[in-house]
Structures are given as structure tokens and as C-alpha cells.
Short mmCIF file of N, CA and C in Angstrom, two decimals:
data_model
loop_
_atom_site.label_atom_id
_atom_site.label_comp_id
_atom_site.label_asym_id
_atom_site.label_seq_id
_atom_site.Cartn_x
_atom_site.Cartn_y
_atom_site.Cartn_z
N UNK A 15 -17.31 4.80 9.28
CA UNK A 15 -15.87 4.81 9.46
C UNK A 15 -15.38 3.37 9.60
N UNK A 16 -14.36 2.98 8.84
CA UNK A 16 -13.86 1.61 8.88
C UNK A 16 -12.88 1.42 10.03
N UNK A 17 -12.49 0.17 10.22
CA UNK A 17 -11.50 -0.13 11.25
C UNK A 17 -10.14 0.42 10.86
N UNK A 18 -9.99 0.84 9.61
CA UNK A 18 -8.72 1.31 9.11
C UNK A 18 -8.55 2.82 9.25
N UNK A 19 -9.60 3.55 9.56
CA UNK A 19 -9.55 5.00 9.44
C UNK A 19 -10.19 5.72 10.62
N UNK A 20 -9.69 6.90 10.88
CA UNK A 20 -10.25 7.75 11.93
C UNK A 20 -11.27 8.73 11.35
N UNK A 21 -11.42 8.75 10.04
CA UNK A 21 -12.33 9.68 9.40
C UNK A 21 -11.67 10.97 8.95
N UNK A 22 -10.36 11.08 9.10
CA UNK A 22 -9.63 12.27 8.66
C UNK A 22 -9.46 12.25 7.15
N UNK A 23 -9.29 13.42 6.57
CA UNK A 23 -9.05 13.52 5.13
C UNK A 23 -7.61 13.11 4.82
N UNK A 24 -7.35 12.82 3.55
CA UNK A 24 -5.99 12.47 3.13
C UNK A 24 -5.02 13.59 3.47
N UNK A 25 -5.43 14.82 3.28
CA UNK A 25 -4.59 15.97 3.59
C UNK A 25 -4.27 16.04 5.09
N UNK A 26 -5.27 15.80 5.92
CA UNK A 26 -5.05 15.81 7.37
C UNK A 26 -4.12 14.68 7.79
N UNK A 27 -4.28 13.52 7.16
CA UNK A 27 -3.42 12.38 7.48
C UNK A 27 -1.99 12.64 7.03
N UNK A 28 -1.82 13.29 5.87
CA UNK A 28 -0.49 13.65 5.40
C UNK A 28 0.18 14.60 6.39
N UNK A 29 -0.58 15.54 6.89
CA UNK A 29 -0.04 16.48 7.89
C UNK A 29 0.38 15.74 9.16
N UNK A 30 -0.35 14.71 9.53
CA UNK A 30 0.02 13.90 10.69
C UNK A 30 1.35 13.21 10.47
N UNK A 31 1.57 12.70 9.25
CA UNK A 31 2.85 12.05 8.94
C UNK A 31 3.98 13.08 8.97
N UNK A 32 3.74 14.23 8.37
CA UNK A 32 4.77 15.27 8.29
C UNK A 32 5.18 15.75 9.68
N UNK A 33 4.26 15.74 10.62
CA UNK A 33 4.58 16.27 11.95
C UNK A 33 5.12 15.21 12.91
N UNK A 34 5.38 13.99 12.41
CA UNK A 34 6.02 12.98 13.26
C UNK A 34 7.40 13.52 13.63
N UNK A 35 7.73 13.45 14.89
CA UNK A 35 9.04 13.88 15.36
C UNK A 35 10.13 13.11 14.60
N UNK A 36 11.08 13.83 14.05
CA UNK A 36 12.13 13.20 13.24
C UNK A 36 12.87 12.10 14.02
N UNK A 37 13.09 12.31 15.29
CA UNK A 37 13.77 11.30 16.11
C UNK A 37 12.96 10.01 16.19
N UNK A 38 11.65 10.15 16.32
CA UNK A 38 10.79 8.96 16.37
C UNK A 38 10.77 8.24 15.03
N UNK A 39 10.80 9.01 13.96
CA UNK A 39 10.83 8.42 12.62
C UNK A 39 12.16 7.70 12.40
N UNK A 40 13.24 8.34 12.77
CA UNK A 40 14.56 7.73 12.60
C UNK A 40 14.74 6.51 13.48
N UNK A 41 14.01 6.43 14.58
CA UNK A 41 14.10 5.26 15.46
C UNK A 41 13.67 3.99 14.74
N UNK A 42 12.87 4.12 13.70
CA UNK A 42 12.48 2.94 12.93
C UNK A 42 13.70 2.29 12.28
N UNK A 43 14.75 3.08 12.05
CA UNK A 43 15.98 2.53 11.47
C UNK A 43 16.67 1.55 12.40
N UNK A 44 16.36 1.60 13.68
CA UNK A 44 17.00 0.68 14.62
C UNK A 44 16.49 -0.74 14.46
N UNK A 45 15.36 -0.89 13.77
CA UNK A 45 14.86 -2.24 13.50
C UNK A 45 15.68 -2.85 12.37
N UNK A 46 15.78 -4.15 12.40
CA UNK A 46 16.46 -4.85 11.31
C UNK A 46 15.44 -5.18 10.22
N UNK A 47 15.90 -5.85 9.20
CA UNK A 47 15.01 -6.21 8.09
C UNK A 47 13.91 -7.16 8.54
N UNK A 48 14.05 -7.75 9.70
CA UNK A 48 13.00 -8.64 10.20
C UNK A 48 12.10 -7.93 11.21
N UNK A 49 11.85 -6.65 10.95
CA UNK A 49 10.93 -5.89 11.80
C UNK A 49 9.56 -6.56 11.75
N UNK A 50 8.71 -6.30 12.72
CA UNK A 50 7.37 -6.91 12.73
C UNK A 50 6.63 -6.65 11.41
N UNK A 51 5.91 -7.67 10.94
CA UNK A 51 5.20 -7.57 9.67
C UNK A 51 4.33 -6.33 9.53
N UNK A 52 3.56 -5.94 10.56
CA UNK A 52 2.73 -4.74 10.38
C UNK A 52 3.56 -3.50 10.06
N UNK A 53 4.73 -3.39 10.65
CA UNK A 53 5.58 -2.24 10.38
C UNK A 53 6.18 -2.32 8.98
N UNK A 54 6.73 -3.48 8.65
CA UNK A 54 7.38 -3.65 7.35
C UNK A 54 6.38 -3.47 6.22
N UNK A 55 5.23 -4.11 6.33
CA UNK A 55 4.22 -4.02 5.27
C UNK A 55 3.66 -2.61 5.14
N UNK A 56 3.51 -1.91 6.26
CA UNK A 56 3.05 -0.52 6.22
C UNK A 56 4.04 0.35 5.47
N UNK A 57 5.30 0.22 5.80
CA UNK A 57 6.31 1.04 5.15
C UNK A 57 6.46 0.67 3.67
N UNK A 58 6.36 -0.62 3.35
CA UNK A 58 6.42 -1.04 1.95
C UNK A 58 5.26 -0.45 1.16
N UNK A 59 4.06 -0.52 1.72
CA UNK A 59 2.88 0.02 1.04
C UNK A 59 3.03 1.53 0.82
N UNK A 60 3.50 2.23 1.84
CA UNK A 60 3.68 3.68 1.72
C UNK A 60 4.67 4.01 0.61
N UNK A 61 5.79 3.29 0.57
CA UNK A 61 6.78 3.57 -0.46
C UNK A 61 6.28 3.22 -1.85
N UNK A 62 5.50 2.14 -1.97
CA UNK A 62 4.88 1.82 -3.26
C UNK A 62 4.04 3.00 -3.75
N UNK A 63 3.21 3.50 -2.86
CA UNK A 63 2.33 4.62 -3.21
C UNK A 63 3.11 5.88 -3.57
N UNK A 64 4.30 5.99 -3.00
CA UNK A 64 5.12 7.19 -3.22
C UNK A 64 6.08 7.04 -4.40
N UNK A 65 5.95 5.91 -5.13
CA UNK A 65 6.72 5.77 -6.35
C UNK A 65 7.88 4.80 -6.33
N UNK A 66 8.17 4.20 -5.21
CA UNK A 66 9.25 3.21 -5.13
C UNK A 66 8.74 1.91 -5.75
N UNK A 67 9.39 1.45 -6.82
CA UNK A 67 8.88 0.29 -7.54
C UNK A 67 9.06 -1.02 -6.79
N UNK A 68 10.18 -1.20 -6.13
CA UNK A 68 10.47 -2.44 -5.42
C UNK A 68 10.98 -2.13 -4.01
N UNK A 69 10.10 -1.66 -3.15
CA UNK A 69 10.57 -1.28 -1.82
C UNK A 69 11.09 -2.48 -1.05
N UNK A 70 12.23 -2.30 -0.43
CA UNK A 70 12.80 -3.31 0.44
C UNK A 70 13.30 -2.59 1.68
N UNK A 71 13.96 -3.32 2.56
CA UNK A 71 14.39 -2.73 3.82
C UNK A 71 15.34 -1.55 3.58
N UNK A 72 16.26 -1.70 2.63
CA UNK A 72 17.19 -0.60 2.36
C UNK A 72 16.46 0.65 1.87
N UNK A 73 15.46 0.46 1.01
CA UNK A 73 14.68 1.60 0.51
C UNK A 73 13.90 2.27 1.64
N UNK A 74 13.37 1.46 2.54
CA UNK A 74 12.64 1.99 3.69
C UNK A 74 13.57 2.84 4.54
N UNK A 75 14.72 2.28 4.89
CA UNK A 75 15.68 3.01 5.73
C UNK A 75 16.13 4.31 5.06
N UNK A 76 16.40 4.23 3.77
CA UNK A 76 16.84 5.42 3.03
C UNK A 76 15.77 6.50 3.04
N UNK A 77 14.52 6.10 2.86
CA UNK A 77 13.44 7.09 2.83
C UNK A 77 13.27 7.78 4.18
N UNK A 78 13.62 7.08 5.25
CA UNK A 78 13.48 7.66 6.59
C UNK A 78 14.60 8.64 6.90
N UNK A 79 15.76 8.45 6.30
CA UNK A 79 16.91 9.28 6.65
C UNK A 79 17.19 10.40 5.64
N UNK A 80 16.53 10.36 4.50
CA UNK A 80 16.77 11.39 3.49
C UNK A 80 16.40 12.76 4.03
N UNK A 81 17.25 13.71 3.72
CA UNK A 81 17.01 15.08 4.16
C UNK A 81 17.20 16.03 2.98
N UNK A 82 16.77 15.55 1.80
CA UNK A 82 17.01 16.30 0.57
C UNK A 82 15.71 16.70 -0.13
N UNK A 83 14.61 16.67 0.62
CA UNK A 83 13.33 17.02 0.02
C UNK A 83 12.63 15.85 -0.63
N UNK A 84 13.24 14.66 -0.55
CA UNK A 84 12.65 13.48 -1.18
C UNK A 84 12.50 12.33 -0.19
N UNK A 85 12.48 12.64 1.08
CA UNK A 85 12.27 11.63 2.10
C UNK A 85 10.79 11.31 2.25
N UNK A 86 10.49 10.37 3.09
CA UNK A 86 9.12 9.91 3.29
C UNK A 86 8.16 11.06 3.57
N UNK A 87 8.48 11.92 4.52
CA UNK A 87 7.54 12.98 4.89
C UNK A 87 7.35 13.98 3.77
N UNK A 88 8.41 14.28 3.02
CA UNK A 88 8.29 15.21 1.90
C UNK A 88 7.37 14.64 0.82
N UNK A 89 7.57 13.38 0.50
CA UNK A 89 6.79 12.74 -0.55
C UNK A 89 5.33 12.58 -0.16
N UNK A 90 5.09 12.30 1.11
CA UNK A 90 3.70 12.18 1.59
C UNK A 90 2.98 13.51 1.40
N UNK A 91 3.65 14.59 1.72
CA UNK A 91 3.04 15.91 1.59
C UNK A 91 2.71 16.24 0.14
N UNK A 92 3.54 15.76 -0.78
CA UNK A 92 3.35 16.05 -2.21
C UNK A 92 2.54 14.98 -2.94
N UNK A 93 2.02 14.00 -2.23
CA UNK A 93 1.33 12.86 -2.85
C UNK A 93 0.12 13.31 -3.66
N UNK A 94 0.05 12.81 -4.88
CA UNK A 94 -1.10 13.06 -5.75
C UNK A 94 -1.64 11.70 -6.19
N UNK A 95 -2.82 11.31 -5.68
CA UNK A 95 -3.35 9.98 -6.00
C UNK A 95 -3.53 9.73 -7.49
N UNK A 96 -3.70 10.77 -8.27
CA UNK A 96 -3.89 10.58 -9.72
C UNK A 96 -2.59 10.15 -10.41
N UNK A 97 -1.45 10.30 -9.73
CA UNK A 97 -0.17 9.87 -10.29
C UNK A 97 0.12 8.40 -10.05
N UNK A 98 -0.74 7.71 -9.31
CA UNK A 98 -0.49 6.32 -8.91
C UNK A 98 -1.44 5.40 -9.65
N UNK A 99 -0.88 4.36 -10.25
CA UNK A 99 -1.71 3.42 -11.01
C UNK A 99 -2.62 2.62 -10.08
N UNK A 100 -3.71 2.14 -10.64
CA UNK A 100 -4.62 1.29 -9.87
C UNK A 100 -3.93 0.00 -9.44
N UNK A 101 -3.01 -0.50 -10.27
CA UNK A 101 -2.27 -1.72 -9.92
C UNK A 101 -1.40 -1.49 -8.69
N UNK A 102 -0.76 -0.34 -8.63
CA UNK A 102 0.08 -0.01 -7.47
C UNK A 102 -0.79 0.16 -6.23
N UNK A 103 -1.91 0.84 -6.38
CA UNK A 103 -2.82 1.00 -5.25
C UNK A 103 -3.31 -0.36 -4.76
N UNK A 104 -3.57 -1.28 -5.69
CA UNK A 104 -4.03 -2.62 -5.32
C UNK A 104 -2.95 -3.37 -4.55
N UNK A 105 -1.67 -3.25 -4.97
CA UNK A 105 -0.57 -3.88 -4.23
C UNK A 105 -0.49 -3.33 -2.81
N UNK A 106 -0.61 -2.02 -2.69
CA UNK A 106 -0.55 -1.39 -1.37
C UNK A 106 -1.72 -1.86 -0.51
N UNK A 107 -2.91 -1.90 -1.08
CA UNK A 107 -4.09 -2.35 -0.33
C UNK A 107 -3.92 -3.78 0.15
N UNK A 108 -3.33 -4.62 -0.70
CA UNK A 108 -3.10 -6.02 -0.32
C UNK A 108 -2.19 -6.11 0.90
N UNK A 109 -1.13 -5.32 0.91
CA UNK A 109 -0.22 -5.31 2.06
C UNK A 109 -0.91 -4.81 3.32
N UNK A 110 -1.71 -3.76 3.17
CA UNK A 110 -2.35 -3.13 4.33
C UNK A 110 -3.56 -3.89 4.84
N UNK A 111 -4.19 -4.68 3.99
CA UNK A 111 -5.45 -5.35 4.37
C UNK A 111 -5.27 -6.42 5.43
N UNK A 112 -4.04 -6.82 5.69
CA UNK A 112 -3.77 -7.86 6.68
C UNK A 112 -3.93 -7.35 8.11
N UNK A 113 -3.98 -6.04 8.27
CA UNK A 113 -3.94 -5.45 9.61
C UNK A 113 -5.03 -4.40 9.79
N UNK A 114 -5.34 -4.11 11.03
CA UNK A 114 -6.23 -2.99 11.36
C UNK A 114 -5.37 -1.86 11.93
N UNK A 115 -5.92 -0.68 11.93
CA UNK A 115 -5.22 0.46 12.51
C UNK A 115 -4.91 0.20 13.98
N UNK A 116 -5.87 -0.37 14.70
CA UNK A 116 -5.66 -0.63 16.13
C UNK A 116 -4.49 -1.59 16.35
N UNK A 117 -4.40 -2.61 15.50
CA UNK A 117 -3.33 -3.59 15.65
C UNK A 117 -1.97 -2.94 15.37
N UNK A 118 -1.89 -2.19 14.30
CA UNK A 118 -0.62 -1.53 13.97
C UNK A 118 -0.25 -0.55 15.07
N UNK A 119 -1.23 0.13 15.63
CA UNK A 119 -0.97 1.09 16.71
C UNK A 119 -0.36 0.40 17.93
N UNK A 120 -0.81 -0.83 18.20
CA UNK A 120 -0.24 -1.58 19.33
C UNK A 120 1.20 -2.00 19.06
N UNK A 121 1.52 -2.21 17.80
CA UNK A 121 2.88 -2.63 17.43
C UNK A 121 3.83 -1.43 17.43
N UNK A 122 3.40 -0.32 16.81
CA UNK A 122 4.25 0.86 16.74
C UNK A 122 3.41 2.08 16.38
N UNK A 123 3.42 3.08 17.24
CA UNK A 123 2.55 4.24 17.02
C UNK A 123 2.97 5.08 15.82
N UNK A 124 4.25 5.15 15.54
CA UNK A 124 4.71 5.91 14.37
C UNK A 124 4.22 5.23 13.09
N UNK A 125 4.37 3.92 13.03
CA UNK A 125 3.89 3.19 11.84
C UNK A 125 2.38 3.29 11.72
N UNK A 126 1.68 3.40 12.82
CA UNK A 126 0.22 3.54 12.76
C UNK A 126 -0.17 4.83 12.05
N UNK A 127 0.59 5.88 12.25
CA UNK A 127 0.31 7.15 11.57
C UNK A 127 0.52 6.99 10.07
N UNK A 128 1.61 6.33 9.70
CA UNK A 128 1.90 6.07 8.28
C UNK A 128 0.85 5.11 7.70
N UNK A 129 0.47 4.11 8.47
CA UNK A 129 -0.54 3.13 8.04
C UNK A 129 -1.85 3.82 7.69
N UNK A 130 -2.30 4.69 8.57
CA UNK A 130 -3.58 5.36 8.33
C UNK A 130 -3.51 6.22 7.07
N UNK A 131 -2.39 6.91 6.87
CA UNK A 131 -2.23 7.69 5.65
C UNK A 131 -2.23 6.77 4.43
N UNK A 132 -1.48 5.66 4.50
CA UNK A 132 -1.36 4.75 3.35
C UNK A 132 -2.70 4.15 2.97
N UNK A 133 -3.52 3.79 3.95
CA UNK A 133 -4.85 3.25 3.66
C UNK A 133 -5.67 4.28 2.89
N UNK A 134 -5.66 5.51 3.38
CA UNK A 134 -6.42 6.58 2.72
C UNK A 134 -5.84 6.88 1.33
N UNK A 135 -4.52 6.87 1.22
CA UNK A 135 -3.87 7.17 -0.06
C UNK A 135 -4.17 6.10 -1.09
N UNK A 136 -4.21 4.85 -0.67
CA UNK A 136 -4.51 3.75 -1.59
C UNK A 136 -5.97 3.78 -2.04
N UNK A 137 -6.83 4.34 -1.21
CA UNK A 137 -8.26 4.43 -1.53
C UNK A 137 -8.60 5.69 -2.33
N UNK A 138 -7.67 6.63 -2.39
CA UNK A 138 -7.95 7.93 -3.05
C UNK A 138 -7.94 7.81 -4.56
#
């Protein structure tokens, strides 16, 4: 087991993201565009994996507040690693490789859940 993973399957990690309390997820919107790097890079990597070509702060905020079946938690649940190019996975891995799960967890526990899923999704 790496420093990035708890040993859960991608499906189990997706379920962890889906069950994040909506209020805790929406609380990430209270951060500005200069949120801590581990949080910003985690969310950027997740959105890359979920099909956002150029994720930025506005895209992150929008994905957190969408309630139309296309928000972050919906897309995580429907994630199919075969739909993601190796180049996109490599970009996500580059963003995530700067941090460990433990470090992200100390910064923000909600982002740590997304981080762990994103690491597994990029490796799938």
C-alpha cells in the first residue's frame, strides 16, 4: 500500500466521495482562488479526470455547486477510466504527486477524500 492509498478499490473510493456531506463539500466554495495548493491541485486533478479540459477556480466552484446530475459527486460515481486518455491521467498524476494523502488530510479532510479517489482514478 502506497502513501497515497488506503487500499480501497476505485469503486469504494468513489462511494466515499459521493457520501461527503453536501454542506462540507459546499464549504470548499468559501475558499478563494488562492486556496492551499494541496486542495487546489487535488480539485484540478479530479476535474481533469472527469473531463474538464482546463479546470480553474471557477470550474472547481461550479462542479461543487451543480445539482443537475453533472456535479463532482455525480461524475465521480460515473467515472470510467477507459474514457480518459493517458495524457490526461499523466497531468492528474503530476498534480497529485506533490502531496501525500496524510498531508492533504491535514490540510482538508474533504479534499483528502477526493485526493484518494483521484490518485486511484489516475492509476486505473
